[in-house]
C-alpha cells in the first residue's frame, strides 16, 4: 500500500476527493479542512494499493495539484486493516508488477545528478579497481563494483528514453560521461603516483592475470551478462526491491574496465586500453538496451493488464 498526503486549494478539494473515491483500490480517506498553512489549503490523506497508485497520481497531476498544492507519497510497510486488504483485492494486477512512473522518474533524476558525492564514489571505485587489476585481486574488483554508482545514470537514460524526458536524458548522460572521464583521469594520476613510490609495476599489469584479465578481453558473455544485469537492475528499481541492485553492481565490469583502461593508459599499453574501453562501452550499451526494453515491456504489460475486465 501507498500513503498519500495531499495539500489542495479549498476550491479543488471536492474534485480531489471525487477522484480518490472513484479510483479503484483507494481507502482510508481523511479530509482536514483548512489544516495546511504553506501552501494554504486543505489536507487530504488516503491510502491506495500500489497497483492503482500510478493512475491516482497521474489524475492528481492532471488536476494541477503538483503546481497549486502538494503530492507526497510514502510506502506503507505494515497496514493492519480489512478495508486495506479489500482495496488491494479490488485493484487490478499485483503490486509487485506495478510501476510508479512518477516515482521512477524522480528516483532516477536524483541518482543521475553529477554531484560531488557521485564523482567521489565513482572515482574511489575506479581507484580501488585499479589496485585490483594491478594486484590481480578479485576481491578488490568486486568491492569496486559494489561502490560504483554508475547504475543510477544508466537507469536515468533508460527512463528518459521511455518517458521521453530529454532533460533527464541529458542530465544522466552528463553524469555518466563526465563521471567516468573524471574517474579515469584521476586514476591515471593515481597510477603514476603509485608507480613512483614503487607500489605499482608495469610488469604486474602485463603479466599473467587469471583473476582479472576478463576486464580487457570483451566477448559474447560480456554483452549477455550486461543485458541480464540491465533487466535485473531495472526490475529492482520498478518493484522497489533495491537489494537486488547490489547483485547487479557486482555482475558487470564497467568500473573495473574503466580502471584497467586508465592504468594501461598511464603505462602506454594501447592494447589493454582499447580492450578495456571496448569492454566498458559494451557493458554500458548492454545495460541501456536491456533496461529500456524492460521498461517498455513493463509499460505494455501493465497497460494490457489494466484493460482486462476485473
Short mmCIF file of C-alpha atoms in Angstrom, two decimals:
data_model
loop_
_atom_site.label_atom_id
_atom_site.label_comp_id
_atom_site.label_asym_id
_atom_site.label_seq_id
_atom_site.Cartn_x
_atom_site.Cartn_y
_atom_site.Cartn_z
CA UNK A 1 0.00 0.00 0.00
CA UNK A 2 0.95 3.63 -0.55
CA UNK A 3 0.05 6.57 1.67
CA UNK A 4 -0.71 9.90 0.01
CA UNK A 5 -0.62 13.25 1.81
CA UNK A 6 -2.12 15.96 -0.33
CA UNK A 7 -2.38 19.71 0.12
CA UNK A 8 -5.13 21.06 -2.06
CA UNK A 9 -6.64 24.54 -2.51
CA UNK A 10 -10.05 24.64 -0.85
CA UNK A 11 -11.82 25.17 -4.17
CA UNK A 12 -10.28 21.98 -5.62
CA UNK A 13 -10.81 19.70 -2.63
CA UNK A 14 -14.14 18.32 -3.85
CA UNK A 15 -12.56 17.35 -7.20
CA UNK A 16 -9.64 15.68 -5.45
CA UNK A 17 -11.92 13.76 -3.09
CA UNK A 18 -14.12 12.68 -6.00
CA UNK A 19 -11.09 11.41 -7.90
CA UNK A 20 -9.91 9.40 -4.90
CA UNK A 21 -13.35 7.94 -4.27
CA UNK A 22 -13.74 6.85 -7.91
CA UNK A 23 -10.27 5.31 -8.15
CA UNK A 24 -10.38 1.58 -7.56
CA UNK A 25 -8.01 0.48 -4.80
CA UNK A 26 -8.21 3.53 -2.51
CA UNK A 27 -9.20 3.59 1.15
CA UNK A 28 -8.71 5.38 4.49
CA UNK A 29 -9.75 8.75 3.07
CA UNK A 30 -9.38 11.66 5.51
CA UNK A 31 -10.11 15.35 4.82
CA UNK A 32 -8.78 18.07 7.12
CA UNK A 33 -10.32 21.38 6.03
CA UNK A 34 -8.03 24.40 6.37
CA UNK A 35 -5.24 22.40 8.04
CA UNK A 36 -2.49 23.43 5.61
CA UNK A 37 -0.63 26.72 6.03
CA UNK A 38 2.14 26.67 3.40
CA UNK A 39 0.68 26.45 0.86
CA UNK A 40 -2.67 27.31 2.37
CA UNK A 41 -5.48 24.86 1.81
CA UNK A 42 -6.98 21.57 2.91
CA UNK A 43 -5.09 18.40 3.77
CA UNK A 44 -6.33 15.18 2.21
CA UNK A 45 -4.95 11.81 3.34
CA UNK A 46 -5.60 8.42 1.78
CA UNK A 47 -4.11 5.00 1.19
CA UNK A 48 -4.01 3.37 -2.23
CA UNK A 49 -2.95 -0.05 -3.47
CA UNK A 50 0.40 0.15 -5.23
CA UNK A 51 -1.11 -1.21 -8.44
CA UNK A 52 -3.56 1.73 -8.51
CA UNK A 53 -1.07 4.34 -7.35
CA UNK A 54 0.19 5.45 -10.76
CA UNK A 55 -3.36 6.07 -12.05
CA UNK A 56 -4.25 8.15 -9.00
CA UNK A 57 -1.05 10.20 -9.03
CA UNK A 58 -1.45 10.88 -12.75
CA UNK A 59 -5.03 12.04 -12.12
CA UNK A 60 -3.91 14.36 -9.33
CA UNK A 61 -1.30 15.87 -11.61
CA UNK A 62 -3.93 16.44 -14.30
CA UNK A 63 -5.83 18.45 -11.70
CA UNK A 64 -2.69 20.58 -11.30
CA UNK A 65 -2.21 19.64 -7.68
CA UNK A 66 1.57 19.45 -8.10
CA UNK A 67 1.51 23.17 -9.05
CA UNK A 68 -1.16 24.54 -6.74
CA UNK A 69 -0.62 22.27 -3.77
CA UNK A 70 1.43 19.22 -2.91
CA UNK A 71 1.52 15.47 -3.57
CA UNK A 72 3.60 13.40 -1.12
CA UNK A 73 3.80 9.61 -1.43
CA UNK A 74 5.11 7.15 1.15
CA UNK A 75 5.30 3.36 1.16
CA UNK A 76 3.40 1.69 3.98
CA UNK A 77 5.43 -1.16 5.45
CA UNK A 78 2.60 -2.51 7.59
CA UNK A 79 -1.15 -1.90 7.37
CA UNK A 80 -3.50 -3.92 9.58
CA UNK A 81 -6.85 -3.18 8.04
CA UNK A 82 -9.54 -5.31 6.44
CA UNK A 83 -10.51 -2.37 4.24
CA UNK A 84 -6.91 -2.08 3.02
CA UNK A 85 -6.94 -5.76 2.09
CA UNK A 86 -10.19 -5.26 0.19
CA UNK A 87 -8.73 -2.25 -1.64
CA UNK A 88 -5.74 -4.31 -2.76
CA UNK A 89 -8.07 -7.08 -3.94
CA UNK A 90 -10.18 -4.59 -5.91
CA UNK A 91 -7.20 -3.03 -7.68
CA UNK A 92 -6.17 -4.70 -10.96
CA UNK A 93 -2.92 -6.66 -11.14
CA UNK A 94 -0.30 -7.28 -8.50
CA UNK A 95 1.53 -4.63 -6.53
CA UNK A 96 4.92 -6.21 -7.27
CA UNK A 97 4.30 -5.79 -11.01
CA UNK A 98 3.11 -2.19 -10.84
CA UNK A 99 5.39 0.63 -11.95
CA UNK A 100 5.10 4.04 -10.31
CA UNK A 101 6.34 6.06 -13.28
CA UNK A 102 6.44 9.37 -11.45
CA UNK A 103 8.36 7.78 -8.60
CA UNK A 104 10.75 6.11 -11.01
CA UNK A 105 11.38 9.37 -12.84
CA UNK A 106 12.03 11.19 -9.56
CA UNK A 107 14.31 8.46 -8.21
CA UNK A 108 16.42 8.24 -11.35
CA UNK A 109 16.57 12.02 -11.51
CA UNK A 110 18.17 12.13 -8.06
CA UNK A 111 20.51 9.21 -8.74
CA UNK A 112 21.72 10.64 -12.06
CA UNK A 113 22.88 14.02 -10.81
CA UNK A 114 26.54 14.90 -11.33
CA UNK A 115 27.24 15.86 -7.72
CA UNK A 116 30.42 15.96 -5.69
CA UNK A 117 29.29 12.79 -3.88
CA UNK A 118 28.63 10.94 -7.15
CA UNK A 119 32.00 12.00 -8.56
CA UNK A 120 33.75 10.95 -5.35
CA UNK A 121 32.15 7.49 -5.32
CA UNK A 122 32.87 6.69 -8.96
CA UNK A 123 36.45 7.99 -8.63
CA UNK A 124 37.11 6.00 -5.47
CA UNK A 125 35.56 2.90 -7.03
CA UNK A 126 37.82 3.23 -10.08
CA UNK A 127 40.92 3.70 -7.92
CA UNK A 128 40.01 0.61 -5.86
CA UNK A 129 39.55 -1.33 -9.08
CA UNK A 130 42.96 -0.08 -10.28
CA UNK A 131 44.54 -1.68 -7.24
CA UNK A 132 42.59 -4.83 -8.02
CA UNK A 133 43.77 -5.12 -11.63
CA UNK A 134 47.41 -4.47 -10.76
CA UNK A 135 47.35 -6.95 -7.88
CA UNK A 136 45.09 -9.36 -9.82
CA UNK A 137 42.83 -9.36 -6.77
CA UNK A 138 39.23 -10.39 -7.49
CA UNK A 139 38.03 -9.25 -4.05
CA UNK A 140 39.08 -5.68 -4.77
CA UNK A 141 37.36 -5.86 -8.16
CA UNK A 142 34.10 -6.99 -6.56
CA UNK A 143 34.40 -4.27 -3.92
CA UNK A 144 34.92 -1.62 -6.59
CA UNK A 145 31.85 -2.86 -8.47
CA UNK A 146 29.73 -2.55 -5.33
CA UNK A 147 30.96 1.01 -4.62
CA UNK A 148 30.41 2.29 -8.17
CA UNK A 149 27.25 4.46 -8.53
CA UNK A 150 27.01 4.29 -12.32
CA UNK A 151 23.73 2.35 -12.46
CA UNK A 152 21.83 5.48 -11.42
CA UNK A 153 22.64 7.44 -14.62
CA UNK A 154 22.16 4.30 -16.71
CA UNK A 155 18.67 3.84 -15.25
CA UNK A 156 18.06 7.53 -15.82
CA UNK A 157 18.86 7.19 -19.53
CA UNK A 158 16.51 4.20 -19.85
CA UNK A 159 13.72 6.05 -18.05
CA UNK A 160 14.25 9.17 -20.14
CA UNK A 161 14.01 7.20 -23.38
CA UNK A 162 10.76 5.50 -22.36
CA UNK A 163 9.20 8.59 -20.74
CA UNK A 164 10.52 10.96 -23.42
CA UNK A 165 12.25 13.24 -20.94
CA UNK A 166 15.14 14.90 -22.82
CA UNK A 167 16.22 16.86 -19.76
CA UNK A 168 16.62 13.68 -17.72
CA UNK A 169 18.49 12.08 -20.62
CA UNK A 170 20.97 14.98 -20.81
CA UNK A 171 21.41 15.01 -17.04
CA UNK A 172 22.04 11.25 -16.90
CA UNK A 173 24.37 11.21 -19.90
CA UNK A 174 26.38 14.08 -18.45
CA UNK A 175 26.75 12.32 -15.11
CA UNK A 176 27.78 9.10 -16.82
CA UNK A 177 30.33 10.52 -19.26
CA UNK A 178 31.81 13.23 -17.06
CA UNK A 179 31.90 10.88 -14.08
CA UNK A 180 33.83 8.19 -15.93
CA UNK A 181 36.13 10.72 -17.60
CA UNK A 182 36.98 12.31 -14.26
CA UNK A 183 37.45 8.95 -12.54
CA UNK A 184 39.76 7.67 -15.28
CA UNK A 185 41.80 10.88 -15.33
CA UNK A 186 42.32 10.77 -11.57
CA UNK A 187 43.15 7.06 -11.77
CA UNK A 188 45.86 7.77 -14.38
CA UNK A 189 47.45 10.20 -11.93
CA UNK A 190 46.97 7.71 -9.09
CA UNK A 191 48.71 5.02 -11.14
CA UNK A 192 51.70 7.24 -11.90
CA UNK A 193 51.97 8.15 -8.21
CA UNK A 194 51.79 4.52 -7.08
CA UNK A 195 54.40 3.59 -9.67
CA UNK A 196 56.67 6.39 -8.49
CA UNK A 197 56.63 5.09 -4.92
CA UNK A 198 57.15 1.51 -6.09
CA UNK A 199 53.72 0.05 -5.31
CA UNK A 200 52.53 -0.35 -8.92
CA UNK A 201 54.66 -2.02 -11.60
CA UNK A 202 54.05 -2.27 -15.32
CA UNK A 203 55.10 -5.92 -15.20
CA UNK A 204 52.16 -6.66 -12.90
CA UNK A 205 49.72 -5.16 -15.39
CA UNK A 206 51.15 -7.00 -18.39
CA UNK A 207 51.90 -10.29 -16.65
CA UNK A 208 49.62 -13.28 -16.12
CA UNK A 209 46.34 -12.15 -14.53
CA UNK A 210 43.99 -15.13 -14.31
CA UNK A 211 41.55 -13.36 -11.98
CA UNK A 212 41.18 -10.02 -13.75
CA UNK A 213 42.16 -10.50 -17.40
CA UNK A 214 38.48 -10.54 -18.35
CA UNK A 215 38.18 -6.77 -17.85
CA UNK A 216 40.15 -6.03 -21.03
CA UNK A 217 39.03 -9.02 -23.11
CA UNK A 218 35.37 -8.47 -24.09
CA UNK A 219 33.48 -11.40 -25.57
CA UNK A 220 29.89 -12.51 -26.15
CA UNK A 221 29.40 -13.23 -22.46
CA UNK A 222 30.24 -9.61 -21.63
CA UNK A 223 27.19 -8.44 -23.56
CA UNK A 224 24.99 -11.27 -22.28
CA UNK A 225 25.82 -10.53 -18.64
CA UNK A 226 25.31 -6.79 -19.19
CA UNK A 227 21.88 -7.42 -20.72
CA UNK A 228 20.81 -9.73 -17.89
CA UNK A 229 22.10 -7.27 -15.29
CA UNK A 230 20.25 -4.43 -17.01
CA UNK A 231 17.00 -6.38 -16.82
CA UNK A 232 17.54 -7.31 -13.17
CA UNK A 233 18.53 -3.78 -12.19
CA UNK A 234 15.51 -2.22 -13.89
CA UNK A 235 13.13 -4.71 -12.27
CA UNK A 236 14.68 -3.99 -8.86
CA UNK A 237 14.01 -0.27 -9.32
CA UNK A 238 10.46 -0.58 -10.57
CA UNK A 239 9.45 -3.16 -7.98
CA UNK A 240 11.15 -1.33 -5.09
CA UNK A 241 13.38 -4.33 -4.41
CA UNK A 242 16.56 -2.28 -4.13
CA UNK A 243 18.51 -5.11 -2.52
CA UNK A 244 18.89 -6.70 -5.93
CA UNK A 245 20.91 -3.70 -7.11
CA UNK A 246 23.93 -4.94 -5.15
CA UNK A 247 23.93 -8.12 -7.22
CA UNK A 248 23.58 -6.08 -10.39
CA UNK A 249 26.51 -3.88 -9.41
CA UNK A 250 28.90 -6.79 -8.94
CA UNK A 251 27.88 -8.58 -12.12
CA UNK A 252 29.02 -6.04 -14.71
CA UNK A 253 32.54 -4.79 -15.33
CA UNK A 254 32.00 -1.10 -16.03
CA UNK A 255 34.19 0.29 -13.23
CA UNK A 256 36.93 -2.39 -13.47
CA UNK A 257 37.12 -1.88 -17.24
CA UNK A 258 37.45 1.88 -16.77
CA UNK A 259 40.15 1.32 -14.15
CA UNK A 260 42.10 -1.09 -16.34
CA UNK A 261 41.91 1.37 -19.25
CA UNK A 262 43.24 4.15 -17.03
CA UNK A 263 46.13 2.06 -15.66
CA UNK A 264 47.03 0.80 -19.13
CA UNK A 265 46.89 4.36 -20.47
CA UNK A 266 49.28 5.51 -17.75
CA UNK A 267 51.76 2.82 -18.84
CA UNK A 268 51.20 3.38 -22.57
CA UNK A 269 49.71 -0.08 -23.15
CA UNK A 270 47.39 0.68 -26.09
CA UNK A 271 46.23 -2.93 -26.44
CA UNK A 272 44.77 -3.14 -22.94
CA UNK A 273 43.49 0.43 -23.15
CA UNK A 274 41.46 -0.31 -26.27
CA UNK A 275 40.27 -3.69 -24.97
CA UNK A 276 39.16 -2.22 -21.65
CA UNK A 277 37.41 0.68 -23.37
CA UNK A 278 35.55 -1.78 -25.61
CA UNK A 279 34.54 -3.77 -22.51
CA UNK A 280 33.28 -0.59 -20.84
CA UNK A 281 31.25 0.55 -23.84
CA UNK A 282 29.83 -2.93 -24.38
CA UNK A 283 28.60 -3.10 -20.80
CA UNK A 284 27.08 0.38 -20.92
CA UNK A 285 25.33 -0.36 -24.20
CA UNK A 286 24.00 -3.71 -22.97
CA UNK A 287 22.58 -2.24 -19.76
CA UNK A 288 20.92 0.71 -21.53
CA UNK A 289 19.42 -1.52 -24.22
CA UNK A 290 18.13 -4.10 -21.73
CA UNK A 291 16.85 -1.51 -19.28
CA UNK A 292 14.95 0.40 -21.96
CA UNK A 293 13.37 -2.74 -23.40
CA UNK A 294 12.42 -3.92 -19.91
CA UNK A 295 10.63 -0.65 -19.15
CA UNK A 296 8.83 -0.77 -22.48
CA UNK A 297 7.75 -4.35 -21.78
CA UNK A 298 6.51 -3.40 -18.32
CA UNK A 299 4.63 -0.43 -19.74
CA UNK A 300 2.92 -2.60 -22.35
CA UNK A 301 2.20 -5.43 -19.92
CA UNK A 302 0.68 -3.15 -17.31
CA UNK A 303 -1.42 -1.25 -19.86
CA UNK A 304 -2.79 -4.51 -21.27
CA UNK A 305 -3.38 -5.87 -17.74
CA UNK A 306 -5.41 -2.83 -16.78
CA UNK A 307 -7.56 -3.09 -19.90
CA UNK A 308 -8.74 -6.55 -18.86
CA UNK A 309 -12.09 -6.71 -17.04
CA UNK A 310 -11.71 -7.33 -13.32
#
